[in-house]
Amino acid sequence: MIRRPPRSTPLYSSAASDVYKRQVLYKVDTSNTCNGTCVTCESNASTAWGQLESRNGVTPRKAWRIEPAQTHDWIDFESATNILFRGGEPFLSDTNFYILEQLIAHKNTNCFVSFVTNASFNLTPRQIEILDQFPKKNFCFSIDGVGPVFEYMRFPLKWDKMLSNLAFCREKNIDVSVSYTVSNVNLLYHDQTVAWFQDQNLPYITNLVTYPKYFSAFNWPRNLVPAVLDQIRDPSLVQMITTHTQHSDQLFNVAKKELAKQDQWKNIKIGDYLPKLADLLHG
């Protein structure tokens, strides 16, 4: 698959003198190389998912990559003020570090750089050296649960590795935020997850799954709604969960079959990671 290169988006912000300065933001996806097979993901966004599908007789989406030289066609390295690296897993893309090197070459290390990462990275000394030259940076960790919930949602990634990289960022004074994706798979652990973010003083944004639709946080069969509500305190989530339709039952059954398939493919058992959900699924 060939992806159209991202476009720069001009943004405007007011300075203290009321003079408006032009800011250019690039949202960069340079490959779908990824080492995670997250529950709600697919091979279009993860080569690890493609490998999993191939091992189980399913034809995956093709891996795709933007070559370093191609970035000169659509990035103005001198005027860029903000670059957001996404993926796949952005720390597994050499093209992303090539972009950083070009910013350095163009004496634009004041550019704000941000990485949306699954937090499994193993940075080389050279990569750390490059990143150290950018004083304004943020690592946005994708975290969908605490401990075993994290490890199930983003299999085969490890919680301890995420904690180690969080400690690394704090030692390096790198700002860390969280992108938190909520589905009907991890919803029962929502309160626990948010409490951990708060305890760690981690700012977070909440993303509700809309695709695949069967993994929407609000698709539950009517007979399980009371048990779900017993675990949730967030008023906005409670209100949506109580809006039940017959379609919710049908989609939940699809989700149940999909989880069973993924467990078989990954050779894991949901009960070892998400016992509260497993009890509802098999009860």
PDB file of C-alpha atoms in Angstrom, residues 52-179:
ATOM      1  CA  LEU A  52       0.003 -12.893  12.796  1.00  0.00           C
ATOM      2  CA  GLU A  53      -2.541 -13.061   9.992  1.00  0.00           C
ATOM      3  CA  SER A  54      -0.074 -14.783   7.645  1.00  0.00           C
ATOM      4  CA  ARG A  55       0.670 -17.478  10.224  1.00  0.00           C
ATOM      5  CA  ASN A  56      -3.043 -18.183  10.455  1.00  0.00           C
ATOM      6  CA  GLY A  57      -3.897 -18.369   6.775  1.00  0.00           C
ATOM      7  CA  VAL A  58      -5.163 -14.811   6.303  1.00  0.00           C
ATOM      8  CA  THR A  59      -3.765 -12.530   3.610  1.00  0.00           C
ATOM      9  CA  PRO A  60      -2.598  -9.341   5.362  1.00  0.00           C
ATOM     10  CA  ARG A  61      -2.521  -5.803   4.046  1.00  0.00           C
ATOM     11  CA  LYS A  62       0.806  -4.997   2.435  1.00  0.00           C
ATOM     12  CA  ALA A  63       3.531  -3.352   4.455  1.00  0.00           C
ATOM     13  CA  TRP A  64       4.163   0.244   3.415  1.00  0.00           C
ATOM     14  CA  ARG A  65       6.958   2.728   3.954  1.00  0.00           C
ATOM     15  CA  ILE A  66       7.912   6.259   2.935  1.00  0.00           C
ATOM     16  CA  GLU A  67      11.583   6.483   1.991  1.00  0.00           C
ATOM     17  CA  PRO A  68      13.738   9.206   3.609  1.00  0.00           C
ATOM     18  CA  ALA A  69      14.377  11.016   0.318  1.00  0.00           C
ATOM     19  CA  GLN A  70      10.624  11.343  -0.288  1.00  0.00           C
ATOM     20  CA  THR A  71      10.212  13.568   2.769  1.00  0.00           C
ATOM     21  CA  HIS A  72      11.905  16.469   0.967  1.00  0.00           C
ATOM     22  CA  ASP A  73       8.881  16.636  -1.356  1.00  0.00           C
ATOM     23  CA  TRP A  74       6.479  17.677   1.390  1.00  0.00           C
ATOM     24  CA  ILE A  75       8.357  18.851   4.472  1.00  0.00           C
ATOM     25  CA  ASP A  76       9.868  22.313   4.708  1.00  0.00           C
ATOM     26  CA  PHE A  77      12.549  21.595   7.269  1.00  0.00           C
ATOM     27  CA  GLU A  78      13.292  25.275   7.850  1.00  0.00           C
ATOM     28  CA  SER A  79       9.732  26.457   8.556  1.00  0.00           C
ATOM     29  CA  ALA A  80       8.362  23.432  10.449  1.00  0.00           C
ATOM     30  CA  THR A  81       7.342  24.364  13.975  1.00  0.00           C
ATOM     31  CA  ASN A  82       5.581  21.148  15.062  1.00  0.00           C
ATOM     32  CA  ILE A  83       6.016  17.558  13.869  1.00  0.00           C
ATOM     33  CA  LEU A  84       3.853  14.725  15.176  1.00  0.00           C
ATOM     34  CA  PHE A  85       5.218  11.249  14.429  1.00  0.00           C
ATOM     35  CA  ARG A  86       2.688   8.444  14.339  1.00  0.00           C
ATOM     36  CA  GLY A  87       2.819   4.912  12.918  1.00  0.00           C
ATOM     37  CA  GLY A  88       2.870   1.952  13.088  1.00  0.00           C
ATOM     38  CA  GLU A  89       5.371   2.412  15.873  1.00  0.00           C
ATOM     39  CA  PRO A  90       7.281   5.617  15.039  1.00  0.00           C
ATOM     40  CA  PHE A  91      10.467   4.654  16.872  1.00  0.00           C
ATOM     41  CA  LEU A  92      10.857   1.692  14.493  1.00  0.00           C
ATOM     42  CA  SER A  93      11.003   3.975  11.443  1.00  0.00           C
ATOM     43  CA  ASP A  94      14.443   5.120  10.265  1.00  0.00           C
ATOM     44  CA  THR A  95      12.703   7.743   8.129  1.00  0.00           C
ATOM     45  CA  ASN A  96      11.509   9.541  11.256  1.00  0.00           C
ATOM     46  CA  PHE A  97      15.054   9.931  12.562  1.00  0.00           C
ATOM     47  CA  TYR A  98      16.138  11.064   9.103  1.00  0.00           C
ATOM     48  CA  ILE A  99      13.545  13.852   9.414  1.00  0.00           C
ATOM     49  CA  LEU A 100      15.017  14.845  12.773  1.00  0.00           C
ATOM     50  CA  GLU A 101      18.504  14.879  11.265  1.00  0.00           C
ATOM     51  CA  GLN A 102      17.254  17.169   8.499  1.00  0.00           C
ATOM     52  CA  LEU A 103      15.789  19.551  11.069  1.00  0.00           C
ATOM     53  CA  ILE A 104      19.179  19.630  12.768  1.00  0.00           C
ATOM     54  CA  ALA A 105      20.926  20.233   9.446  1.00  0.00           C
ATOM     55  CA  HIS A 106      18.561  23.142   8.773  1.00  0.00           C
ATOM     56  CA  LYS A 107      19.269  24.566  12.264  1.00  0.00           C
ATOM     57  CA  ASN A 108      15.661  24.032  13.310  1.00  0.00           C
ATOM     58  CA  THR A 109      16.056  22.170  16.586  1.00  0.00           C
ATOM     59  CA  ASN A 110      13.536  24.548  18.154  1.00  0.00           C
ATOM     60  CA  CYS A 111      10.821  22.614  16.302  1.00  0.00           C
ATOM     61  CA  PHE A 112       8.472  20.830  18.706  1.00  0.00           C
ATOM     62  CA  VAL A 113       8.522  17.065  18.086  1.00  0.00           C
ATOM     63  CA  SER A 114       6.054  14.521  19.420  1.00  0.00           C
ATOM     64  CA  PHE A 115       5.878  10.737  19.122  1.00  0.00           C
ATOM     65  CA  VAL A 116       2.734   8.659  19.586  1.00  0.00           C
ATOM     66  CA  THR A 117       4.399   5.454  20.753  1.00  0.00           C
ATOM     67  CA  ASN A 118       3.412   2.077  22.165  1.00  0.00           C
ATOM     68  CA  ALA A 119       6.178   2.638  24.758  1.00  0.00           C
ATOM     69  CA  SER A 120       8.170  -0.477  23.860  1.00  0.00           C
ATOM     70  CA  PHE A 121      11.068   1.444  22.324  1.00  0.00           C
ATOM     71  CA  ASN A 122      14.748   0.561  22.673  1.00  0.00           C
ATOM     72  CA  LEU A 123      16.562   3.724  21.649  1.00  0.00           C
ATOM     73  CA  THR A 124      20.130   3.477  20.408  1.00  0.00           C
ATOM     74  CA  PRO A 125      22.814   5.882  21.692  1.00  0.00           C
ATOM     75  CA  ARG A 126      22.696   7.655  18.306  1.00  0.00           C
ATOM     76  CA  GLN A 127      18.911   8.070  18.481  1.00  0.00           C
ATOM     77  CA  ILE A 128      19.177   9.464  22.007  1.00  0.00           C
ATOM     78  CA  GLU A 129      21.856  11.869  20.816  1.00  0.00           C
ATOM     79  CA  ILE A 130      19.550  13.103  18.045  1.00  0.00           C
ATOM     80  CA  LEU A 131      16.564  13.499  20.375  1.00  0.00           C
ATOM     81  CA  ASP A 132      18.673  15.341  22.947  1.00  0.00           C
ATOM     82  CA  GLN A 133      19.117  18.185  20.462  1.00  0.00           C
ATOM     83  CA  PHE A 134      15.387  18.998  20.573  1.00  0.00           C
ATOM     84  CA  PRO A 135      14.510  20.800  23.818  1.00  0.00           C
ATOM     85  CA  LYS A 136      10.776  20.760  23.076  1.00  0.00           C
ATOM     86  CA  LYS A 137       9.475  17.225  22.758  1.00  0.00           C
ATOM     87  CA  ASN A 138       6.693  14.963  23.969  1.00  0.00           C
ATOM     88  CA  PHE A 139       6.277  11.206  24.016  1.00  0.00           C
ATOM     89  CA  CYS A 140       2.608  10.226  23.979  1.00  0.00           C
ATOM     90  CA  PHE A 141       2.365   6.690  25.369  1.00  0.00           C
ATOM     91  CA  SER A 142      -0.502   4.486  24.202  1.00  0.00           C
ATOM     92  CA  ILE A 143      -1.757   2.860  27.411  1.00  0.00           C
ATOM     93  CA  ASP A 144      -5.099   1.058  27.575  1.00  0.00           C
ATOM     94  CA  GLY A 145      -4.909  -0.528  30.992  1.00  0.00           C
ATOM     95  CA  VAL A 146      -2.733  -1.323  33.981  1.00  0.00           C
ATOM     96  CA  GLY A 147      -0.482  -4.379  34.264  1.00  0.00           C
ATOM     97  CA  PRO A 148      -2.026  -7.483  32.652  1.00  0.00           C
ATOM     98  CA  VAL A 149      -4.787  -5.392  31.040  1.00  0.00           C
ATOM     99  CA  PHE A 150      -2.111  -3.403  29.180  1.00  0.00           C
ATOM    100  CA  GLU A 151      -0.378  -6.625  28.138  1.00  0.00           C
ATOM    101  CA  TYR A 152      -3.587  -8.144  26.762  1.00  0.00           C
ATOM    102  CA  MET A 153      -4.742  -5.018  24.928  1.00  0.00           C
ATOM    103  CA  ARG A 154      -1.307  -4.479  23.318  1.00  0.00           C
ATOM    104  CA  PHE A 155       0.042  -8.033  23.142  1.00  0.00           C
ATOM    105  CA  PRO A 156       2.918  -8.990  23.161  1.00  0.00           C
ATOM    106  CA  LEU A 157       4.145  -5.726  24.715  1.00  0.00           C
ATOM    107  CA  LYS A 158       5.186  -5.778  28.368  1.00  0.00           C
ATOM    108  CA  TRP A 159       4.062  -3.525  31.221  1.00  0.00           C
ATOM    109  CA  ASP A 160       7.499  -3.524  32.851  1.00  0.00           C
ATOM    110  CA  LYS A 161       9.082  -2.267  29.632  1.00  0.00           C
ATOM    111  CA  MET A 162       6.577   0.588  29.480  1.00  0.00           C
ATOM    112  CA  LEU A 163       7.378   1.501  33.102  1.00  0.00           C
ATOM    113  CA  SER A 164      11.106   1.421  32.316  1.00  0.00           C
ATOM    114  CA  ASN A 165      10.631   3.780  29.365  1.00  0.00           C
ATOM    115  CA  LEU A 166       8.439   6.064  31.455  1.00  0.00           C
ATOM    116  CA  ALA A 167      11.264   6.291  34.008  1.00  0.00           C
ATOM    117  CA  PHE A 168      13.735   6.971  31.186  1.00  0.00           C
ATOM    118  CA  CYS A 169      11.633   9.882  29.921  1.00  0.00           C
ATOM    119  CA  ARG A 170      11.373  11.385  33.383  1.00  0.00           C
ATOM    120  CA  GLU A 171      15.123  11.116  33.880  1.00  0.00           C
ATOM    121  CA  LYS A 172      15.623  12.918  30.550  1.00  0.00           C
ATOM    122  CA  ASN A 173      12.949  15.535  31.345  1.00  0.00           C
ATOM    123  CA  ILE A 174      10.888  14.454  28.338  1.00  0.00           C
ATOM    124  CA  ASP A 175       7.222  15.390  28.642  1.00  0.00           C
ATOM    125  CA  VAL A 176       5.008  12.296  28.692  1.00  0.00           C
ATOM    126  CA  SER A 177       1.287  12.177  27.992  1.00  0.00           C
ATOM    127  CA  VAL A 178      -1.076   9.274  27.364  1.00  0.00           C
ATOM    128  CA  SER A 179      -3.406   8.272  24.569  1.00  0.00           C
TER     129      SER A 179
END
